[in-house]
Amino acid sequence: EIVLTQSPATLSLSPGERATLSCRASQSVDRYLGWYQQRPGQAPRLLIYDASNRATGIPARFSGSGSGTDFTLTISSLEPEDFAVYYCQQRSNWPLLSFGGGTRVDMK
Amino acid sequence: QLQLQESGPGLVKASQTLSLTCTVSGGSISSVTYYWSWIRQPAGKGLEWIGRVYPTGTTNYNPSLKSRVTISVDTSKNQFSLRLSSVTAADTAVYYCASSWELPNYFDYWGQGKLVSVSS
């Protein structure tokens, strides 16, 4: 089983600031990692797939990087609607999939 | 635009079987190259993948739930279903159905979620 560990658990920032979220895998997942955003009361939304590809309709302020075991989601300038919880998910260990525990981005 | 909608009882008694159905609209459940999944989320906690079903009926399950889970597909109704047996309070969660419609092994379309509570 591949375990994904996200850090920090909570990130307190102001609108306009840069957010950097981390996801670390217990073993290499190559580049097979995605990121989701979940706003309160909503289903998750796919942001990034295969480490660095933005999903359809995702703004350019969201970017992903990394490979192997260490990955980063960056939000270049936080908009009010970006304050949410973010999850990473690996698809390397097919057929089994797993999610990280999440990072909450709070407004300072 | 693909749409998914969960339905089923919102309250299940402990030791009984949880049953949910996901109805797909805006596309054929038979035509997707990839598959259809169930994912759950206890209140205030993270996401847990439960399992997937292919249009052919082939399934894969999370090993932690495998002994209690059955996921099936009904192509004539454009639906797929989840059954989770011998439920306990730990199974109380929002249950989402989701698809990998355009991207393999990622979830690009989600239902709105169905809260299922297990009562003692």
Tab-separated table of C-alpha atoms in Angstrom:
chain	number	residue	atom	x	y	z
A	1	GLU	CA	0.000	0.000	0.000
A	2	ILE	CA	1.262	3.472	-0.900
A	3	VAL	CA	0.735	6.027	1.853
A	4	LEU	CA	0.524	9.713	0.943
A	5	THR	CA	1.458	12.235	3.634
A	6	GLN	CA	0.434	15.853	3.132
A	7	SER	CA	1.939	18.839	4.866
A	8	PRO	CA	1.258	21.131	6.490
A	9	ALA	CA	-2.104	20.077	7.892
A	10	THR	CA	-3.242	23.700	7.852
A	11	LEU	CA	-1.875	26.713	5.993
A	12	SER	CA	-3.034	30.174	7.072
A	13	LEU	CA	-2.557	32.782	4.377
A	14	SER	CA	-4.067	35.991	3.040
A	15	PRO	CA	-5.607	36.600	-0.391
A	16	GLY	CA	-2.921	37.388	-2.920
A	17	GLU	CA	-0.279	35.311	-1.139
A	18	ARG	CA	1.414	32.248	-2.586
A	19	ALA	CA	0.460	28.817	-1.241
A	20	THR	CA	2.813	25.852	-1.353
A	21	LEU	CA	1.395	22.444	-0.414
A	22	SER	CA	3.385	19.231	-0.134
A	23	CYS	CA	2.546	15.573	-0.726
A	24	ARG	CA	5.069	12.837	0.029
A	25	ALA	CA	4.614	9.204	-1.045
A	26	SER	CA	5.887	6.221	0.952
A	27	GLN	CA	7.386	4.832	-2.268
A	28	SER	CA	7.863	6.145	-5.765
A	29	VAL	CA	4.697	6.891	-7.730
A	30	ASP	CA	6.661	8.136	-10.753
A	31	ARG	CA	4.562	11.123	-11.924
A	32	TYR	CA	1.221	9.452	-11.307
A	33	LEU	CA	-0.112	11.906	-8.772
A	34	GLY	CA	-3.063	14.265	-8.859
A	35	TRP	CA	-4.478	17.073	-6.752
A	36	TYR	CA	-8.070	17.876	-5.814
A	37	GLN	CA	-9.740	20.885	-4.236
A	38	GLN	CA	-12.707	20.462	-1.908
A	39	ARG	CA	-14.753	23.449	-0.823
A	40	PRO	CA	-17.105	23.126	2.183
A	41	GLY	CA	-20.196	21.086	1.391
A	42	GLN	CA	-18.983	20.233	-2.109
A	43	ALA	CA	-17.511	17.215	-3.833
A	44	PRO	CA	-13.803	17.317	-4.649
A	45	ARG	CA	-12.715	18.806	-7.969
A	46	LEU	CA	-9.742	17.562	-9.959
A	47	LEU	CA	-7.113	20.293	-10.378
A	48	ILE	CA	-3.920	18.579	-11.500
A	49	TYR	CA	-3.197	15.139	-12.943
A	50	ASP	CA	0.067	13.307	-13.581
A	51	ALA	CA	1.957	15.739	-11.351
A	52	SER	CA	1.836	18.840	-13.517
A	53	ASN	CA	-1.083	18.803	-15.975
A	54	ARG	CA	-3.988	21.112	-15.257
A	55	ALA	CA	-7.420	19.574	-15.663
A	56	THR	CA	-9.951	21.181	-17.986
A	57	GLY	CA	-11.014	24.659	-16.852
A	58	ILE	CA	-8.490	24.986	-14.022
A	59	PRO	CA	-6.946	28.488	-13.753
A	60	ALA	CA	-3.268	28.951	-14.492
A	61	ARG	CA	-2.552	30.094	-10.912
A	62	PHE	CA	-2.652	26.391	-9.976
A	63	SER	CA	0.490	24.448	-10.814
A	64	GLY	CA	1.930	21.114	-9.824
A	65	SER	CA	5.441	19.745	-9.782
A	66	GLY	CA	7.450	16.786	-8.585
A	67	SER	CA	8.159	13.157	-9.320
A	68	GLY	CA	9.043	9.999	-7.444
A	69	THR	CA	8.063	10.598	-3.833
A	70	ASP	CA	7.883	14.394	-3.443
A	71	PHE	CA	5.230	16.595	-4.998
A	72	THR	CA	4.107	20.198	-4.666
A	73	LEU	CA	0.920	22.060	-5.472
A	74	THR	CA	1.425	25.803	-5.822
A	75	ILE	CA	-1.257	28.462	-5.935
A	76	SER	CA	0.561	31.539	-7.175
A	77	SER	CA	-1.827	34.169	-5.795
A	78	LEU	CA	-4.711	33.095	-3.600
A	79	GLU	CA	-8.196	34.131	-4.609
A	80	PRO	CA	-11.035	34.098	-2.025
A	81	GLU	CA	-12.500	30.956	-3.601
A	82	ASP	CA	-9.213	29.071	-3.172
A	83	PHE	CA	-9.591	28.745	0.592
A	84	ALA	CA	-10.483	25.067	0.803
A	85	VAL	CA	-9.040	21.639	1.540
A	86	TYR	CA	-6.636	20.069	-0.952
A	87	TYR	CA	-5.984	16.346	-1.395
A	88	CYS	CA	-3.367	14.474	-3.364
A	89	GLN	CA	-4.118	11.074	-4.940
A	90	GLN	CA	-1.835	8.461	-6.483
A	91	ARG	CA	-2.656	6.151	-9.362
A	92	SER	CA	0.700	4.396	-9.525
A	93	ASN	CA	-0.270	1.376	-7.433
A	94	TRP	CA	-2.849	0.149	-9.924
A	95	PRO	CA	-5.466	-1.223	-9.352
A	96	LEU	CA	-5.384	0.349	-5.893
A	97	LEU	CA	-5.812	4.083	-5.447
A	98	SER	CA	-5.211	6.199	-2.366
A	99	PHE	CA	-5.534	9.759	-1.141
A	100	GLY	CA	-3.493	11.881	1.204
A	101	GLY	CA	-4.938	13.213	4.434
A	102	GLY	CA	-5.448	16.728	3.098
A	103	THR	CA	-4.165	20.269	3.667
A	104	ARG	CA	-6.581	22.988	4.714
A	105	VAL	CA	-5.852	26.467	3.363
A	106	ASP	CA	-7.395	28.958	5.770
A	107	MET	CA	-7.749	32.699	5.461
A	108	LYS	CA	-5.499	34.541	7.898
B	1	GLN	CA	-21.863	17.198	-19.564
B	2	LEU	CA	-21.667	14.035	-17.498
B	3	GLN	CA	-23.715	14.088	-14.277
B	4	LEU	CA	-23.808	11.594	-11.426
B	5	GLN	CA	-26.403	11.343	-8.657
B	6	GLU	CA	-26.306	9.125	-5.589
B	7	SER	CA	-29.501	7.726	-4.089
B	8	GLY	CA	-30.431	5.394	-1.270
B	9	PRO	CA	-31.268	5.331	2.439
B	10	GLY	CA	-29.614	7.940	4.610
B	11	LEU	CA	-29.883	5.797	7.742
B	12	VAL	CA	-28.817	2.190	8.163
B	13	LYS	CA	-28.871	0.076	11.303
B	14	ALA	CA	-25.651	-1.409	12.591
B	15	SER	CA	-24.877	-4.912	11.297
B	16	GLN	CA	-27.117	-4.393	8.265
B	17	THR	CA	-26.183	-3.662	4.637
B	18	LEU	CA	-25.713	-0.196	3.190
B	19	SER	CA	-26.983	0.091	-0.383
B	20	LEU	CA	-26.504	3.062	-2.689
B	21	THR	CA	-27.075	3.619	-6.385
B	22	CYS	CA	-25.433	6.119	-8.695
B	23	THR	CA	-27.409	7.224	-11.744
B	24	VAL	CA	-25.389	8.544	-14.658
B	25	SER	CA	-26.775	11.063	-17.134
B	26	GLY	CA	-25.249	12.908	-20.043
B	27	GLY	CA	-23.340	9.853	-21.176
B	28	SER	CA	-23.545	6.081	-21.434
B	29	ILE	CA	-22.129	4.037	-18.612
B	30	SER	CA	-21.215	1.417	-21.194
B	31	SER	CA	-19.147	3.671	-23.377
B	32	VAL	CA	-16.549	4.930	-20.984
B	33	THR	CA	-13.089	3.599	-21.563
B	34	TYR	CA	-12.323	3.609	-17.907
B	35	TYR	CA	-14.474	2.959	-14.873
B	36	TRP	CA	-16.862	4.025	-12.138
B	37	SER	CA	-15.948	4.337	-8.480
B	38	TRP	CA	-17.269	4.818	-4.978
B	39	ILE	CA	-15.391	7.030	-2.516
B	40	ARG	CA	-16.360	7.937	1.031
B	41	GLN	CA	-15.536	10.663	3.518
B	42	PRO	CA	-16.313	10.573	7.249
B	43	ALA	CA	-17.255	13.939	8.695
B	44	GLY	CA	-14.213	16.184	9.030
B	45	LYS	CA	-11.894	13.540	7.622
B	46	GLY	CA	-10.196	12.629	4.366
B	47	LEU	CA	-11.212	10.650	1.307
B	48	GLU	CA	-11.182	6.856	1.101
B	49	TRP	CA	-11.448	5.018	-2.204
B	50	ILE	CA	-13.834	2.082	-1.799
B	51	GLY	CA	-13.615	0.434	-5.201
B	52	ARG	CA	-14.402	0.556	-8.896
B	53	VAL	CA	-16.432	-1.260	-11.505
B	54	TYR	CA	-15.804	-1.416	-15.244
B	55	PRO	CA	-18.689	-1.456	-17.729
B	56	THR	CA	-17.928	-5.153	-18.207
B	57	GLY	CA	-18.644	-5.776	-14.517
B	58	THR	CA	-15.017	-6.322	-13.518
B	59	THR	CA	-14.307	-4.875	-10.079
B	60	ASN	CA	-11.408	-3.830	-7.848
B	61	TYR	CA	-11.791	-3.082	-4.152
B	62	ASN	CA	-9.845	-1.387	-1.384
B	63	PRO	CA	-8.292	-4.283	0.570
B	64	SER	CA	-9.432	-2.730	3.846
B	65	LEU	CA	-13.083	-3.115	2.803
B	66	LYS	CA	-12.911	-5.964	0.320
B	67	SER	CA	-14.587	-8.575	2.501
B	68	ARG	CA	-17.698	-6.409	2.907
B	69	VAL	CA	-18.027	-4.559	-0.434
B	70	THR	CA	-19.825	-5.353	-3.657
B	71	ILE	CA	-19.959	-2.892	-6.552
B	72	SER	CA	-22.067	-3.717	-9.583
B	73	VAL	CA	-23.181	-2.086	-12.812
B	74	ASP	CA	-26.538	-2.082	-14.594
B	75	THR	CA	-25.934	-0.822	-18.110
B	76	SER	CA	-29.635	-1.014	-19.021
B	77	LYS	CA	-30.409	1.595	-16.350
B	78	ASN	CA	-27.156	3.563	-16.696
B	79	GLN	CA	-26.499	2.948	-13.030
B	80	PHE	CA	-23.917	1.399	-10.770
B	81	SER	CA	-24.361	0.390	-7.159
B	82	LEU	CA	-22.579	-0.096	-3.856
B	83	ARG	CA	-23.375	-2.631	-1.165
B	84	LEU	CA	-21.461	-2.592	2.112
B	85	SER	CA	-22.373	-5.322	4.561
B	86	SER	CA	-22.121	-5.591	8.354
B	87	VAL	CA	-21.910	-1.833	8.837
B	88	THR	CA	-20.804	-0.165	12.061
B	89	ALA	CA	-20.647	3.443	13.250
B	90	ALA	CA	-17.253	3.692	11.545
B	91	ASP	CA	-19.030	3.420	8.190
B	92	THR	CA	-20.927	6.675	8.786
B	93	ALA	CA	-19.764	8.992	6.008
B	94	VAL	CA	-20.631	10.933	2.904
B	95	TYR	CA	-20.517	8.489	0.018
B	96	TYR	CA	-19.580	9.803	-3.414
B	97	CYS	CA	-19.848	8.141	-6.768
B	98	ALA	CA	-17.287	9.289	-9.296
B	99	SER	CA	-16.085	8.540	-12.787
B	100	SER	CA	-12.811	8.355	-14.608
B	101	TRP	CA	-14.368	9.605	-17.825
B	102	GLU	CA	-11.498	11.326	-19.614
B	103	LEU	CA	-8.488	10.517	-17.441
B	104	PRO	CA	-7.414	7.039	-16.399
B	105	ASN	CA	-7.444	6.477	-12.642
B	106	TYR	CA	-8.335	10.045	-11.707
B	107	PHE	CA	-11.819	11.234	-10.789
B	108	ASP	CA	-12.984	13.926	-13.151
B	109	TYR	CA	-16.733	13.795	-12.454
B	110	TRP	CA	-18.356	13.407	-9.027
B	111	GLY	CA	-21.832	13.101	-7.614
B	112	GLN	CA	-22.896	15.568	-4.945
B	113	GLY	CA	-22.500	12.979	-2.208
B	114	LYS	CA	-24.937	11.076	0.015
B	115	LEU	CA	-24.662	11.165	3.786
B	116	VAL	CA	-25.246	7.733	5.283
B	117	SER	CA	-25.456	7.398	9.046
B	118	VAL	CA	-25.255	4.094	10.885
B	119	SER	CA	-27.433	3.831	13.966
B	120	SER	CA	-26.959	1.401	16.825
